[in-house]
Amino acid sequence: MNHPIATPAIPSLAIAGSSARFPVHRIYCVGRNYAEHAREMGAAVERGSPMFFMKPADAIVADEGAGVLVPYPSATQELHHEVEMIVALRSGGSSLSVEQALDCVFGYGVGLDLTRRDLQAAAKAKGHPWDAAKGFDHSAPVSALVPVERSGHPTAAQLTLDINGERRQQTDIADMIFAVGPIIAELSKLWALQAGDLIFTGTPAGVAALARGDRFRAELAGIATLNGTIT
Ligand code: MN
């Protein structure tokens, strides 16, 4: 194909135990999927249907095995961490049933939904969209993905985040308001899901500020770990 500019690279993630890469198509994120986090944000705990937003695929910071370096973003004084379980899709579709949904999963990982909390608060106050608060460059550091053949479909596992060796966030993914199957089914009512899609499944309570030089360790126990530094 004849393009007048260089073809942009396709963002991709490492796959544990493989030299192959997982190409990232879209990044869907679930908001307020743990009751304690919804409360700490002053939001109602909604159990009817999940709230979604998106990040651009090239917001990914992929762990190549030695940890990630995440530049402190521009235009914020309040960069917050949100540790989340990541779901990667190997297939998709529209209007999927909960039963069909898990068959779409390629694997699982752990990542941070980095957030310009000051810009998010300003956007909420004005009823503006969240893109500048959530979808900025380098806002999605993600571990290597663990294929479902190795991980199974985890329904209970500790999800933790340590900053400079101190525990900041801790939950069990069993406490998610919407589990993985229902999340995929709900997303597929709104978008045609595709192989390569990633889902950030929401963060537990304990979100707080990061500073330059902070070292983080995110872990989905028994499955995936992500180490990194804010630079
Ligand atoms: Mn989040």
PDB file of C-alpha atoms and ligand atoms in Angstrom:
ATOM      1  CA  MET A   1       0.000   0.000   0.000  1.00  0.00           C
ATOM      2  CA  ASN A   2       1.273   3.450  -0.900  1.00  0.00           C
ATOM      3  CA  HIS A   3       1.193   5.709   2.161  1.00  0.00           C
ATOM      4  CA  PRO A   4       2.439   9.300   2.005  1.00  0.00           C
ATOM      5  CA  ILE A   5       3.941   8.971   5.505  1.00  0.00           C
ATOM      6  CA  ALA A   6       5.740   6.197   7.382  1.00  0.00           C
ATOM      7  CA  THR A   7       3.330   3.502   8.604  1.00  0.00           C
ATOM      8  CA  PRO A   8       2.854   3.830  12.380  1.00  0.00           C
ATOM      9  CA  ALA A   9       4.124   0.831  14.342  1.00  0.00           C
ATOM     10  CA  ILE A  10       1.572  -1.550  15.864  1.00  0.00           C
ATOM     11  CA  PRO A  11       1.926  -1.486  19.680  1.00  0.00           C
ATOM     12  CA  SER A  12       2.532  -4.926  21.149  1.00  0.00           C
ATOM     13  CA  LEU A  13       3.102  -6.748  24.423  1.00  0.00           C
ATOM     14  CA  ALA A  14       5.462  -9.517  25.431  1.00  0.00           C
ATOM     15  CA  ILE A  15       4.002 -12.995  26.001  1.00  0.00           C
ATOM     16  CA  ALA A  16       5.377 -15.002  28.915  1.00  0.00           C
ATOM     17  CA  GLY A  17       7.240 -18.089  27.762  1.00  0.00           C
ATOM     18  CA  SER A  18       7.181 -17.098  24.092  1.00  0.00           C
ATOM     19  CA  SER A  19       9.133 -14.942  21.677  1.00  0.00           C
ATOM     20  CA  ALA A  20       5.872 -14.049  19.914  1.00  0.00           C
ATOM     21  CA  ARG A  21       4.255 -10.647  20.529  1.00  0.00           C
ATOM     22  CA  PHE A  22       0.629  -9.759  21.249  1.00  0.00           C
ATOM     23  CA  PRO A  23      -0.435  -6.915  18.901  1.00  0.00           C
ATOM     24  CA  VAL A  24      -2.664  -4.382  20.668  1.00  0.00           C
ATOM     25  CA  HIS A  25      -5.784  -3.225  18.829  1.00  0.00           C
ATOM     26  CA  ARG A  26      -7.791  -1.188  21.390  1.00  0.00           C
ATOM     27  CA  ILE A  27      -7.628  -0.587  25.137  1.00  0.00           C
ATOM     28  CA  TYR A  28     -10.947  -0.642  26.981  1.00  0.00           C
ATOM     29  CA  CYS A  29     -11.042   0.308  30.671  1.00  0.00           C
ATOM     30  CA  VAL A  30     -13.689  -0.346  33.317  1.00  0.00           C
ATOM     31  CA  GLY A  31     -14.369   2.434  35.820  1.00  0.00           C
ATOM     32  CA  ARG A  32     -15.505   1.926  39.414  1.00  0.00           C
ATOM     33  CA  ASN A  33     -15.360  -1.886  39.429  1.00  0.00           C
ATOM     34  CA  TYR A  34     -14.494  -2.195  43.132  1.00  0.00           C
ATOM     35  CA  ALA A  35     -16.933  -0.741  45.661  1.00  0.00           C
ATOM     36  CA  GLU A  36     -14.261   0.661  48.018  1.00  0.00           C
ATOM     37  CA  HIS A  37     -12.599   2.552  45.154  1.00  0.00           C
ATOM     38  CA  ALA A  38     -15.919   3.990  43.958  1.00  0.00           C
ATOM     39  CA  ARG A  39     -16.504   5.230  47.516  1.00  0.00           C
ATOM     40  CA  GLU A  40     -13.036   6.793  47.832  1.00  0.00           C
ATOM     41  CA  MET A  41     -13.726   8.694  44.582  1.00  0.00           C
ATOM     42  CA  GLY A  42     -17.043   9.923  45.958  1.00  0.00           C
ATOM     43  CA  ALA A  43     -18.960   7.983  43.299  1.00  0.00           C
ATOM     44  CA  ALA A  44     -22.026   5.805  43.658  1.00  0.00           C
ATOM     45  CA  VAL A  45     -21.530   2.025  43.541  1.00  0.00           C
ATOM     46  CA  GLU A  46     -23.370   1.081  40.331  1.00  0.00           C
ATOM     47  CA  ARG A  47     -24.237  -2.588  39.942  1.00  0.00           C
ATOM     48  CA  GLY A  48     -26.514  -2.251  36.909  1.00  0.00           C
ATOM     49  CA  SER A  49     -23.963  -1.959  34.117  1.00  0.00           C
ATOM     50  CA  PRO A  50     -20.245  -1.149  34.041  1.00  0.00           C
ATOM     51  CA  MET A  51     -18.825   2.255  33.065  1.00  0.00           C
ATOM     52  CA  PHE A  52     -16.235   2.207  30.257  1.00  0.00           C
ATOM     53  CA  PHE A  53     -13.610   4.544  28.850  1.00  0.00           C
ATOM     54  CA  MET A  54     -10.692   3.992  26.481  1.00  0.00           C
ATOM     55  CA  LYS A  55      -7.004   4.650  26.071  1.00  0.00           C
ATOM     56  CA  PRO A  56      -5.180   4.725  22.730  1.00  0.00           C
ATOM     57  CA  ALA A  57      -3.327   1.489  21.915  1.00  0.00           C
ATOM     58  CA  ASP A  58       0.010   3.295  21.766  1.00  0.00           C
ATOM     59  CA  ALA A  59      -0.358   4.436  25.397  1.00  0.00           C
ATOM     60  CA  ILE A  60       1.095   0.987  26.187  1.00  0.00           C
ATOM     61  CA  VAL A  61       4.448   0.784  27.950  1.00  0.00           C
ATOM     62  CA  ALA A  62       5.421  -2.848  27.401  1.00  0.00           C
ATOM     63  CA  ASP A  63       7.539  -4.778  29.879  1.00  0.00           C
ATOM     64  CA  GLU A  64      10.341  -6.492  27.990  1.00  0.00           C
ATOM     65  CA  GLY A  65      11.447  -8.369  31.099  1.00  0.00           C
ATOM     66  CA  ALA A  66      13.603  -5.785  32.832  1.00  0.00           C
ATOM     67  CA  GLY A  67      10.822  -3.549  34.157  1.00  0.00           C
ATOM     68  CA  VAL A  68       9.444  -0.404  32.575  1.00  0.00           C
ATOM     69  CA  LEU A  69      10.452   3.257  32.658  1.00  0.00           C
ATOM     70  CA  VAL A  70       7.440   5.569  32.674  1.00  0.00           C
ATOM     71  CA  PRO A  71       8.020   9.278  32.066  1.00  0.00           C
ATOM     72  CA  TYR A  72       6.142  11.606  34.430  1.00  0.00           C
ATOM     73  CA  PRO A  73       3.496  13.128  32.140  1.00  0.00           C
ATOM     74  CA  SER A  74       3.144  16.777  31.199  1.00  0.00           C
ATOM     75  CA  ALA A  75       0.302  19.014  32.399  1.00  0.00           C
ATOM     76  CA  THR A  76      -0.391  17.385  35.771  1.00  0.00           C
ATOM     77  CA  GLN A  77       0.572  17.898  39.386  1.00  0.00           C
ATOM     78  CA  GLU A  78      -1.245  14.756  40.506  1.00  0.00           C
ATOM     79  CA  LEU A  79      -0.294  11.558  38.685  1.00  0.00           C
ATOM     80  CA  HIS A  80      -2.154   8.659  40.326  1.00  0.00           C
ATOM     81  CA  HIS A  81      -1.544   4.904  40.206  1.00  0.00           C
ATOM     82  CA  GLU A  82      -4.389   2.422  39.641  1.00  0.00           C
ATOM     83  CA  VAL A  83      -3.307  -1.227  39.677  1.00  0.00           C
ATOM     84  CA  GLU A  84      -5.535  -3.445  37.542  1.00  0.00           C
ATOM     85  CA  MET A  85      -5.851  -6.956  36.160  1.00  0.00           C
ATOM     86  CA  ILE A  86      -5.486  -6.908  32.372  1.00  0.00           C
ATOM     87  CA  VAL A  87      -7.438  -9.180  30.026  1.00  0.00           C
ATOM     88  CA  ALA A  88      -6.208  -9.723  26.452  1.00  0.00           C
ATOM     89  CA  LEU A  89      -8.562 -10.997  23.726  1.00  0.00           C
ATOM     90  CA  ARG A  90      -7.674 -13.533  21.030  1.00  0.00           C
ATOM     91  CA  SER A  91     -11.068 -13.174  19.345  1.00  0.00           C
ATOM     92  CA  GLY A  92     -14.094 -10.944  19.629  1.00  0.00           C
ATOM     93  CA  GLY A  93     -17.550 -10.287  18.307  1.00  0.00           C
ATOM     94  CA  SER A  94     -20.717  -8.363  19.064  1.00  0.00           C
ATOM     95  CA  SER A  95     -23.498  -9.106  21.539  1.00  0.00           C
ATOM     96  CA  LEU A  96     -21.549 -11.974  23.106  1.00  0.00           C
ATOM     97  CA  SER A  97     -23.136 -13.981  25.888  1.00  0.00           C
ATOM     98  CA  VAL A  98     -21.310 -14.346  29.203  1.00  0.00           C
ATOM     99  CA  GLU A  99     -20.824 -17.997  28.225  1.00  0.00           C
ATOM    100  CA  GLN A 100     -19.161 -17.033  24.919  1.00  0.00           C
ATOM    101  CA  ALA A 101     -17.100 -14.266  26.492  1.00  0.00           C
ATOM    102  CA  LEU A 102     -14.396 -16.289  28.222  1.00  0.00           C
ATOM    103  CA  ASP A 103     -13.644 -18.180  24.999  1.00  0.00           C
ATOM    104  CA  CYS A 104     -12.397 -14.837  23.620  1.00  0.00           C
ATOM    105  CA  VAL A 105      -9.642 -14.504  26.239  1.00  0.00           C
ATOM    106  CA  PHE A 106      -6.039 -14.921  25.107  1.00  0.00           C
ATOM    107  CA  GLY A 107      -4.504 -14.342  28.510  1.00  0.00           C
ATOM    108  CA  TYR A 108      -4.063 -12.196  31.569  1.00  0.00           C
ATOM    109  CA  GLY A 109      -1.598  -9.657  32.909  1.00  0.00           C
ATOM    110  CA  VAL A 110      -1.246  -6.806  35.344  1.00  0.00           C
ATOM    111  CA  GLY A 111      -0.852  -3.121  34.633  1.00  0.00           C
ATOM    112  CA  LEU A 112      -1.362   0.437  35.793  1.00  0.00           C
ATOM    113  CA  ASP A 113      -4.162   2.724  34.598  1.00  0.00           C
ATOM    114  CA  LEU A 114      -2.145   5.892  35.168  1.00  0.00           C
ATOM    115  CA  THR A 115      -4.356   8.912  35.705  1.00  0.00           C
ATOM    116  CA  ARG A 116      -3.904  12.693  35.740  1.00  0.00           C
ATOM    117  CA  ARG A 117      -6.226  12.945  38.758  1.00  0.00           C
ATOM    118  CA  ASP A 118      -6.257  16.751  38.801  1.00  0.00           C
ATOM    119  CA  LEU A 119      -7.382  16.890  35.178  1.00  0.00           C
ATOM    120  CA  GLN A 120      -9.954  14.153  35.820  1.00  0.00           C
ATOM    121  CA  ALA A 121     -11.430  16.112  38.744  1.00  0.00           C
ATOM    122  CA  ALA A 122     -11.631  19.245  36.580  1.00  0.00           C
ATOM    123  CA  ALA A 123     -13.268  17.273  33.745  1.00  0.00           C
ATOM    124  CA  LYS A 124     -15.805  15.719  36.114  1.00  0.00           C
ATOM    125  CA  ALA A 125     -16.674  19.154  37.535  1.00  0.00           C
ATOM    126  CA  LYS A 126     -17.365  20.513  34.040  1.00  0.00           C
ATOM    127  CA  GLY A 127     -18.995  17.365  32.637  1.00  0.00           C
ATOM    128  CA  HIS A 128     -16.111  17.091  30.144  1.00  0.00           C
ATOM    129  CA  PRO A 129     -14.661  13.850  28.734  1.00  0.00           C
ATOM    130  CA  TRP A 130     -11.794  12.065  30.484  1.00  0.00           C
ATOM    131  CA  ASP A 131      -9.394  11.574  27.570  1.00  0.00           C
ATOM    132  CA  ALA A 132      -6.721  14.007  28.762  1.00  0.00           C
ATOM    133  CA  ALA A 133      -6.934  12.499  32.257  1.00  0.00           C
ATOM    134  CA  LYS A 134      -6.772   8.856  31.166  1.00  0.00           C
ATOM    135  CA  GLY A 135      -5.550   8.477  27.592  1.00  0.00           C
ATOM    136  CA  PHE A 136      -2.207  10.281  27.642  1.00  0.00           C
ATOM    137  CA  ASP A 137       1.111   8.971  26.302  1.00  0.00           C
ATOM    138  CA  HIS A 138       2.687   6.195  28.421  1.00  0.00           C
ATOM    139  CA  SER A 139      -0.476   5.940  30.573  1.00  0.00           C
ATOM    140  CA  ALA A 140      -0.732   2.143  30.261  1.00  0.00           C
ATOM    141  CA  PRO A 141       2.293   0.178  31.504  1.00  0.00           C
ATOM    142  CA  VAL A 142       1.489  -3.553  31.170  1.00  0.00           C
ATOM    143  CA  SER A 143       3.285  -6.771  32.131  1.00  0.00           C
ATOM    144  CA  ALA A 144       4.018  -9.644  29.792  1.00  0.00           C
ATOM    145  CA  LEU A 145       0.771 -11.494  29.095  1.00  0.00           C
ATOM    146  CA  VAL A 146       0.274 -15.013  30.443  1.00  0.00           C
ATOM    147  CA  PRO A 147      -1.689 -17.220  28.023  1.00  0.00           C
ATOM    148  CA  VAL A 148      -4.867 -18.704  29.448  1.00  0.00           C
ATOM    149  CA  GLU A 149      -3.447 -22.189  28.848  1.00  0.00           C
ATOM    150  CA  ARG A 150      -1.005 -21.371  31.670  1.00  0.00           C
ATOM    151  CA  SER A 151      -3.063 -19.055  33.873  1.00  0.00           C
ATOM    152  CA  GLY A 152      -6.513 -20.551  33.589  1.00  0.00           C
ATOM    153  CA  HIS A 153      -9.330 -18.031  34.107  1.00  0.00           C
ATOM    154  CA  PRO A 154      -8.544 -16.526  37.515  1.00  0.00           C
ATOM    155  CA  THR A 155     -11.623 -15.736  39.591  1.00  0.00           C
ATOM    156  CA  ALA A 156      -9.805 -15.203  42.893  1.00  0.00           C
ATOM    157  CA  ALA A 157      -6.254 -13.865  43.211  1.00  0.00           C
ATOM    158  CA  GLN A 158      -4.526 -11.135  45.180  1.00  0.00           C
ATOM    159  CA  LEU A 159      -3.962  -7.930  43.196  1.00  0.00           C
ATOM    160  CA  THR A 160      -1.394  -5.676  44.854  1.00  0.00           C
ATOM    161  CA  LEU A 161       0.692  -2.560  44.257  1.00  0.00           C
ATOM    162  CA  ASP A 162       3.797  -1.600  46.227  1.00  0.00           C
ATOM    163  CA  ILE A 163       5.442   1.803  45.843  1.00  0.00           C
ATOM    164  CA  ASN A 164       9.067   1.999  47.038  1.00  0.00           C
ATOM    165  CA  GLY A 165       8.474  -1.265  48.919  1.00  0.00           C
ATOM    166  CA  GLU A 166       5.343  -0.028  50.706  1.00  0.00           C
ATOM    167  CA  ARG A 167       1.920  -1.573  50.084  1.00  0.00           C
ATOM    168  CA  ARG A 168      -0.481   0.970  48.557  1.00  0.00           C
ATOM    169  CA  GLN A 169      -3.245  -1.103  46.988  1.00  0.00           C
ATOM    170  CA  GLN A 170      -4.458  -4.609  47.775  1.00  0.00           C
ATOM    171  CA  THR A 171      -7.574  -6.540  46.895  1.00  0.00           C
ATOM    172  CA  ASP A 172      -8.784  -9.881  45.638  1.00  0.00           C
ATOM    173  CA  ILE A 173     -10.102  -9.859  42.091  1.00  0.00           C
ATOM    174  CA  ALA A 174     -13.058 -11.854  43.471  1.00  0.00           C
ATOM    175  CA  ASP A 175     -14.233  -8.467  44.781  1.00  0.00           C
ATOM    176  CA  MET A 176     -14.753  -7.021  41.301  1.00  0.00           C
ATOM    177  CA  ILE A 177     -18.342  -5.820  40.889  1.00  0.00           C
ATOM    178  CA  PHE A 178     -18.314  -7.055  37.262  1.00  0.00           C
ATOM    179  CA  ALA A 179     -16.269 -10.201  36.579  1.00  0.00           C
ATOM    180  CA  VAL A 180     -14.388 -10.800  33.330  1.00  0.00           C
ATOM    181  CA  GLY A 181     -17.190 -12.632  31.508  1.00  0.00           C
ATOM    182  CA  PRO A 182     -19.825  -9.976  32.186  1.00  0.00           C
ATOM    183  CA  ILE A 183     -17.338  -7.191  31.319  1.00  0.00           C
ATOM    184  CA  ILE A 184     -16.641  -8.725  27.894  1.00  0.00           C
ATOM    185  CA  ALA A 185     -20.337  -9.359  27.272  1.00  0.00           C
ATOM    186  CA  GLU A 186     -21.238  -5.759  28.183  1.00  0.00           C
ATOM    187  CA  LEU A 187     -18.396  -4.291  26.071  1.00  0.00           C
ATOM    188  CA  SER A 188     -19.552  -6.354  23.091  1.00  0.00           C
ATOM    189  CA  LYS A 189     -22.963  -4.650  23.223  1.00  0.00           C
ATOM    190  CA  LEU A 190     -21.233  -1.306  22.624  1.00  0.00           C
ATOM    191  CA  TRP A 191     -18.290  -2.171  20.340  1.00  0.00           C
ATOM    192  CA  ALA A 192     -17.396  -5.051  18.032  1.00  0.00           C
ATOM    193  CA  LEU A 193     -14.576  -6.624  20.005  1.00  0.00           C
ATOM    194  CA  GLN A 194     -11.536  -7.878  18.117  1.00  0.00           C
ATOM    195  CA  ALA A 195      -8.476 -10.019  18.594  1.00  0.00           C
ATOM    196  CA  GLY A 196      -5.833  -7.726  20.077  1.00  0.00           C
ATOM    197  CA  ASP A 197      -8.174  -5.823  22.364  1.00  0.00           C
ATOM    198  CA  LEU A 198      -7.037  -5.261  25.957  1.00  0.00           C
ATOM    199  CA  ILE A 199      -9.316  -4.656  28.937  1.00  0.00           C
ATOM    200  CA  PHE A 200      -8.270  -2.879  32.121  1.00  0.00           C
ATOM    201  CA  THR A 201     -10.683  -4.348  34.667  1.00  0.00           C
ATOM    202  CA  GLY A 202     -10.702  -1.586  37.287  1.00  0.00           C
ATOM    203  CA  THR A 203      -8.736  -0.643  40.379  1.00  0.00           C
ATOM    204  CA  PRO A 204      -9.306  -1.274  44.080  1.00  0.00           C
ATOM    205  CA  ALA A 205      -9.116   1.381  46.799  1.00  0.00           C
ATOM    206  CA  GLY A 206      -5.862   3.092  47.719  1.00  0.00           C
ATOM    207  CA  VAL A 207      -5.166   5.158  44.616  1.00  0.00           C
ATOM    208  CA  ALA A 208      -2.602   7.872  45.383  1.00  0.00           C
ATOM    209  CA  ALA A 209       0.046  10.127  43.906  1.00  0.00           C
ATOM    210  CA  LEU A 210       3.297   9.082  42.237  1.00  0.00           C
ATOM    211  CA  ALA A 211       6.467  11.163  42.113  1.00  0.00           C
ATOM    212  CA  ARG A 212       9.512  11.077  39.864  1.00  0.00           C
ATOM    213  CA  GLY A 213      11.842   8.345  41.061  1.00  0.00           C
ATOM    214  CA  ASP A 214       9.108   6.184  42.586  1.00  0.00           C
ATOM    215  CA  ARG A 215       9.586   2.467  42.032  1.00  0.00           C
ATOM    216  CA  PHE A 216       6.469   0.354  41.646  1.00  0.00           C
ATOM    217  CA  ARG A 217       5.735  -3.354  41.762  1.00  0.00           C
ATOM    218  CA  ALA A 218       2.307  -4.530  40.596  1.00  0.00           C
ATOM    219  CA  GLU A 219       1.362  -8.156  41.005  1.00  0.00           C
ATOM    220  CA  LEU A 220      -1.529 -10.447  40.141  1.00  0.00           C
ATOM    221  CA  ALA A 221      -0.512 -13.242  42.465  1.00  0.00           C
ATOM    222  CA  GLY A 222       0.551 -16.450  40.775  1.00  0.00           C
ATOM    223  CA  ILE A 223       0.145 -14.969  37.300  1.00  0.00           C
ATOM    224  CA  ALA A 224       1.931 -11.718  36.459  1.00  0.00           C
ATOM    225  CA  THR A 225       4.249  -9.069  37.882  1.00  0.00           C
ATOM    226  CA  LEU A 226       5.208  -5.619  36.596  1.00  0.00           C
ATOM    227  CA  ASN A 227       8.123  -3.624  37.998  1.00  0.00           C
ATOM    228  CA  GLY A 228       8.885  -0.084  36.955  1.00  0.00           C
ATOM    229  CA  THR A 229      10.087   3.411  37.769  1.00  0.00           C
ATOM    230  CA  ILE A 230       8.552   6.844  37.221  1.00  0.00           C
ATOM    231  CA  THR A 231      11.246   8.940  35.552  1.00  0.00           C
TER     232      THR A 231
HETATM  233 MN    MN B   1      -8.837   2.455  36.369  1.00  0.00          MN
END
